[in-house]
Short mmCIF file of C-alpha atoms in Angstrom, two decimals:
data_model
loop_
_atom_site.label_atom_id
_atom_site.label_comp_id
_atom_site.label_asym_id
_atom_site.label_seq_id
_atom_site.Cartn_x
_atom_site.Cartn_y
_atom_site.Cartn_z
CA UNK A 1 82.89 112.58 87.63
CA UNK A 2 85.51 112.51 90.89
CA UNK A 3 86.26 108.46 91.48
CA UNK A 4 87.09 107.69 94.96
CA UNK A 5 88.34 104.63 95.92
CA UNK A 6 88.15 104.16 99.85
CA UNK A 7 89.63 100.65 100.95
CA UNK A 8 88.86 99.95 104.80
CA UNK A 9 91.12 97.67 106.23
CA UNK A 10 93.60 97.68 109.70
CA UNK A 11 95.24 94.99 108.09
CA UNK A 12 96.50 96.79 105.32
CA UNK A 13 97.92 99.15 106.95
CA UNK A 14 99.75 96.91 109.82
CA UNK A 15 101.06 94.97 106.97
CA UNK A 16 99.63 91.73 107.01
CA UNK A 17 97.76 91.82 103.78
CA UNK A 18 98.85 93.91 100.68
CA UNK A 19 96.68 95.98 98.99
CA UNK A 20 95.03 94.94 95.56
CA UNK A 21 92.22 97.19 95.14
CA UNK A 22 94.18 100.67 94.48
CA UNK A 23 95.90 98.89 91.44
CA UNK A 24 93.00 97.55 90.04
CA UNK A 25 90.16 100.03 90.23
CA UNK A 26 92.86 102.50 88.43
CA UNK A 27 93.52 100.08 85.61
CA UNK A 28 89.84 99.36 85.23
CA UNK A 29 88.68 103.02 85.14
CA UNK A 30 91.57 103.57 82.16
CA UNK A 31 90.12 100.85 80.49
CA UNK A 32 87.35 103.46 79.70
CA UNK A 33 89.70 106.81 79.42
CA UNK A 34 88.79 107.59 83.68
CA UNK A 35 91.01 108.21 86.43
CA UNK A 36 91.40 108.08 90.32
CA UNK A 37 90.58 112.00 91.91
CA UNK A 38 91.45 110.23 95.34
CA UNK A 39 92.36 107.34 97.27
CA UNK A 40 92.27 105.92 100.73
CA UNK A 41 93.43 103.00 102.67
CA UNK A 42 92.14 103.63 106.50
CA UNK A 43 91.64 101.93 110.02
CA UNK A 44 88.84 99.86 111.00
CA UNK A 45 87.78 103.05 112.71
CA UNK A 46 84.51 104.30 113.38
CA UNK A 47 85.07 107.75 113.45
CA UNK A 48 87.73 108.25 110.97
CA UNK A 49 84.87 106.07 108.55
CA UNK A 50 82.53 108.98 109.16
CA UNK A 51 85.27 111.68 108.87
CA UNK A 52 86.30 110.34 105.22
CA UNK A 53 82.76 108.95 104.07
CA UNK A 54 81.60 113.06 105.01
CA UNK A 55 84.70 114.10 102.42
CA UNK A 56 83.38 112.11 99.82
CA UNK A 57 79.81 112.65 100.14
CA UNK A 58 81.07 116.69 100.03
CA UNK A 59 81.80 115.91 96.49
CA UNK A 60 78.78 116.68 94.47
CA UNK A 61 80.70 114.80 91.62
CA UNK A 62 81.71 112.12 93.50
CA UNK A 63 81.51 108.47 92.86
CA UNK A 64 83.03 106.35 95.01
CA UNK A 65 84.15 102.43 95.56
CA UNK A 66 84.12 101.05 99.19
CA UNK A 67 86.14 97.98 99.71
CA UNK A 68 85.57 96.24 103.73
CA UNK A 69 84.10 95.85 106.40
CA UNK A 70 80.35 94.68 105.48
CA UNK A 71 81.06 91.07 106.83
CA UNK A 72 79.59 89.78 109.79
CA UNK A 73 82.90 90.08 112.50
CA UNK A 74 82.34 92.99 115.12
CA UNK A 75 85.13 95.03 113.35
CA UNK A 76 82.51 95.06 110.10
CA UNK A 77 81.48 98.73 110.35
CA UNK A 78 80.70 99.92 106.95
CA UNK A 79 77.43 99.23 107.12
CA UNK A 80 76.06 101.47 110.13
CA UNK A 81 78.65 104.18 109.14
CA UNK A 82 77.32 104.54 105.44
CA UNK A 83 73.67 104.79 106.81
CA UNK A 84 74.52 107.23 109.35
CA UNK A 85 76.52 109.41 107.07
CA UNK A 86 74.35 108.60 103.43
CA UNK A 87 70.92 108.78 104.58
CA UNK A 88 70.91 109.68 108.21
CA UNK A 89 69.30 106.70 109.25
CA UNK A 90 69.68 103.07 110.80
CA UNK A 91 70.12 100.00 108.93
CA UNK A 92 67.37 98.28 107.73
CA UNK A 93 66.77 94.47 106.94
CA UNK A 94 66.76 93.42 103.01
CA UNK A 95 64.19 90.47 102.39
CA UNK A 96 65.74 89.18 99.22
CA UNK A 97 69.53 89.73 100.80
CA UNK A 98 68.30 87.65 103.91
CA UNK A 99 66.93 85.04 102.10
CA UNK A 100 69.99 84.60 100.26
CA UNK A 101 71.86 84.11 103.59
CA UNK A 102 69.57 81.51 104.86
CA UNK A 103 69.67 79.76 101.79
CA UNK A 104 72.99 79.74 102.01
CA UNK A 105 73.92 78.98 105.44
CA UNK A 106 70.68 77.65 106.63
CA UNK A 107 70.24 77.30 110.59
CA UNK A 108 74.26 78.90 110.60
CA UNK A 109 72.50 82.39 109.63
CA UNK A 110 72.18 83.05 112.87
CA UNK A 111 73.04 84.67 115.15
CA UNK A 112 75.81 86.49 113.16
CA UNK A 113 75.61 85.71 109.58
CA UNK A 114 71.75 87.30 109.45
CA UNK A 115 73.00 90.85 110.18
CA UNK A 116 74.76 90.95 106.66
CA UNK A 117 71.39 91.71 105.44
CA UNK A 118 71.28 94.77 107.45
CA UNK A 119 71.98 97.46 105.22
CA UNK A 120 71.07 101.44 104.74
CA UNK A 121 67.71 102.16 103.65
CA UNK A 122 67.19 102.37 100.39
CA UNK A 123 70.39 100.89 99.18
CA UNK A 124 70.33 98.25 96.26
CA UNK A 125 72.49 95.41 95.76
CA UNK A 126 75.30 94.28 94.00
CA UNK A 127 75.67 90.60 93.16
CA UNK A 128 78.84 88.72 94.34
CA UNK A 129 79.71 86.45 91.82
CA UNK A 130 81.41 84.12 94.22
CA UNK A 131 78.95 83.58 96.96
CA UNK A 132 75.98 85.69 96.30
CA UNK A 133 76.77 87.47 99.26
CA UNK A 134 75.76 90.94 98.32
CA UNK A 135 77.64 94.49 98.27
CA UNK A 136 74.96 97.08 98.19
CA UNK A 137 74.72 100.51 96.37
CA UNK A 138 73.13 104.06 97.35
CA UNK A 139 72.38 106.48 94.92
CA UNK A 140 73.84 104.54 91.92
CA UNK A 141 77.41 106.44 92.76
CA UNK A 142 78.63 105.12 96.27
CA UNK A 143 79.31 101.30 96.25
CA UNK A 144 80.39 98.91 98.69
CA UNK A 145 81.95 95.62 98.13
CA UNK A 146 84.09 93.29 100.46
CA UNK A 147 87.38 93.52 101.24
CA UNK A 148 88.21 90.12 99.36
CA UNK A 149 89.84 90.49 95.88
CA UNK A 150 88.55 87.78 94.18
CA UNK A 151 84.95 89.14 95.45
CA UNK A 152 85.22 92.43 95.10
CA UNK A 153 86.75 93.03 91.83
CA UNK A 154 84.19 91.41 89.76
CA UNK A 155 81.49 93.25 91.61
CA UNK A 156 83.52 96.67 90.94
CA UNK A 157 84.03 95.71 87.34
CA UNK A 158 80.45 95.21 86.67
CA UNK A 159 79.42 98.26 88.08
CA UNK A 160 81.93 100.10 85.77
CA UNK A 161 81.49 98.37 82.76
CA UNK A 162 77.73 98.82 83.12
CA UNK A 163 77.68 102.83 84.55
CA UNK A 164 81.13 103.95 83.24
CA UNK A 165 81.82 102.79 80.36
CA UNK A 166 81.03 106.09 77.87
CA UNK A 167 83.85 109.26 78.49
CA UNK A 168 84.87 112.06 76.12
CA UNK A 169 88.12 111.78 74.75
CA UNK A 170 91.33 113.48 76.25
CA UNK A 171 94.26 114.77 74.53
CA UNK A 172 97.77 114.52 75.86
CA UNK A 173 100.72 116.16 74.94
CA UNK A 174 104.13 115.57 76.46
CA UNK A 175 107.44 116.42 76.26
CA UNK A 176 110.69 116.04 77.88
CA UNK A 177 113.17 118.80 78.43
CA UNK A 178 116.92 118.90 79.71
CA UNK A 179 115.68 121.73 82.06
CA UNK A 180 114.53 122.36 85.70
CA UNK A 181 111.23 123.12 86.56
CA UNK A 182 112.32 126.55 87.14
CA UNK A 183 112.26 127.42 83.27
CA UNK A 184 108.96 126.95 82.85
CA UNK A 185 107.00 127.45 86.11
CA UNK A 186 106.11 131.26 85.01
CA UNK A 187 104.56 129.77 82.12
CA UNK A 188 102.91 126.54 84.24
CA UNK A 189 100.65 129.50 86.23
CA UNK A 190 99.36 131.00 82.53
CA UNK A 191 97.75 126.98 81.68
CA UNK A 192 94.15 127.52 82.97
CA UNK A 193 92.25 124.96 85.30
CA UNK A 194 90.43 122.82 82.12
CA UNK A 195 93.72 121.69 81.11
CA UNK A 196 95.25 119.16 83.97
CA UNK A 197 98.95 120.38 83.80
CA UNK A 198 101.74 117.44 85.26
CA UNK A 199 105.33 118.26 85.59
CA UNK A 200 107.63 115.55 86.55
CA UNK A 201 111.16 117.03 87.76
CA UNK A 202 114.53 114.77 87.68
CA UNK A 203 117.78 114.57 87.96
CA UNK A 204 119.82 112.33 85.28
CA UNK A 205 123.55 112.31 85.56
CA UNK A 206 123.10 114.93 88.19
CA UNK A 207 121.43 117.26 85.57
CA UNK A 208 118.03 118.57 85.74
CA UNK A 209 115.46 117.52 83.52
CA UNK A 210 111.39 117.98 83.65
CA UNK A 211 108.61 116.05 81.96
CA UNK A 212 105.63 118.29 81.26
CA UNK A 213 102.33 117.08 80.24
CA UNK A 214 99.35 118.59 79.35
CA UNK A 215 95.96 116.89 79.10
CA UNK A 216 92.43 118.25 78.60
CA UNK A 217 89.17 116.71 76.02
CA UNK A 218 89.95 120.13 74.24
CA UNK A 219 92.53 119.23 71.89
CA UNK A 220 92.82 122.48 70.23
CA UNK A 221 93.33 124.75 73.95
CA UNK A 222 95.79 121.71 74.59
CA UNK A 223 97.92 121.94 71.28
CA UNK A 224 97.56 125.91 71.79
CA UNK A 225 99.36 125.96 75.40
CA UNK A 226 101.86 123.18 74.69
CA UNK A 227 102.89 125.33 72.37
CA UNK A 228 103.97 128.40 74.56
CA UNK A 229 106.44 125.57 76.65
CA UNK A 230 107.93 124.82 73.10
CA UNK A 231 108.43 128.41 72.00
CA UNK A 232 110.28 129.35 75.42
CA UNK A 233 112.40 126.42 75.36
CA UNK A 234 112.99 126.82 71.46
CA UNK A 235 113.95 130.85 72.52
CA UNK A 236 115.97 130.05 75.22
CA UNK A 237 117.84 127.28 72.91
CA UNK A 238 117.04 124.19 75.38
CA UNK A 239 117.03 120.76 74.08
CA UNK A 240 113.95 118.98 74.35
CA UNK A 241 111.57 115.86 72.97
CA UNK A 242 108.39 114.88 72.36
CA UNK A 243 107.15 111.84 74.27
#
């Protein structure tokens, strides 16, 4: 599984809200050994929605949390764009979502309010602990919450817990090395693509120094390439540490 996270929101990015969602999905998806494959904070744009929604979707592996913009404001655009772009089709009205808006808001449902319960065909929803204003779901892999926090992050942690709770077990071996990159880049392009390879360069006291990890649920092809980097830093008599 690819997680997305794709947070909608001009105000984010004009600076007059600060992003909470990139921190949180992350920690909530380690909770259960899972990481981020991408994230995105984006305009209130219509076709830049489409553009990024179509990357995802591209994904056959993808699953995806959308935070914004299914409100009720004319810049509340989610909703249209992940019909267009998910099924191909129009919204559609959702009885039981409607009827939680009027009982809700009563006569204030309309004319604005109402359209909340417009969402893609098919989609399911997702209960919002705070005021049962739903997020909906398509496919059980793309889901779409509000932009509010204190809203969204329940709804996202339910829908992890519940769905994402089971991974396989990865294996991580790191070490530190008073070297530059350089050293060990010939032996970087020998670690094959089931082993996610990270190399942090640095400079400390204006000397180079690399942290190289290697991660994979195969423990044995893990311990077996990590260590190659140990023999070649062992040959070429360069200090290093296991982290």
């Amino acid at each position: 599984m690819n997680f997305y996270a794709l947070i909608i929101g001009t105000e984010i990015l004009n600076g007059r809200r600060v992003d909470k969602h990139f921190e949180f999905v992350k920690n909530e998806l380690a909770k259960y050994g899972h990481e981020l494959f991408a994230s995105f904070v984006i305009k209130d744009d219509v076709e830049l929605m489409k553009n990024t929604y179509e990357l995802i979707k591209k994904d056959k592996n993808a699953v995806m949390f959308s935070f914004g913009g299914i409100g009720s404001t004319p810049d509340d655009l989610t909703r249209e764009v992940a019909a267009e772009i998910f099924t191909h089709k129009g919204v559609v009205t959702h009885a039981k979502f409607k009827e939680d808006i009027i009982k809700r808001f009563g006569e204030e449902a309309y004319p604005h309010r109402i359209h909340m319960a417009d969402i893609p065909e098919g989609a399911t929803l997702l209960q919002n602990p705070v005021n049962n204003m739903s997020g909906f779901a398509l496919e059980n892999r793309y889901y779409f919450v509000p932009g509010f926090p204190s809203m969204a992050h329940p709804m996202i942690q339910n829908v992890i817990e519940k769905n994402y709770s089971h991974s396989k077990e990865k294996f991580r071996l790191t070490l530190f090395a008073h070297t530059s990159e350089n050293t060990l880049i010939s032996l970087m392009k020998d670690v094959p693509r089931e082993i996610e390879l990270s190399s942090l360069p640095m400079f400390i006291e204006n000397k180079p120094h690399v942290e190289l990890s290697l991660i994979s649920e195969d423990e044995k092809l893990v311990k077996h390439y990590f260590e190659m980097f140990q023999k070649e830093l062992d040959k070429k008599n360069i200090y290093y540490k296991l982290t």
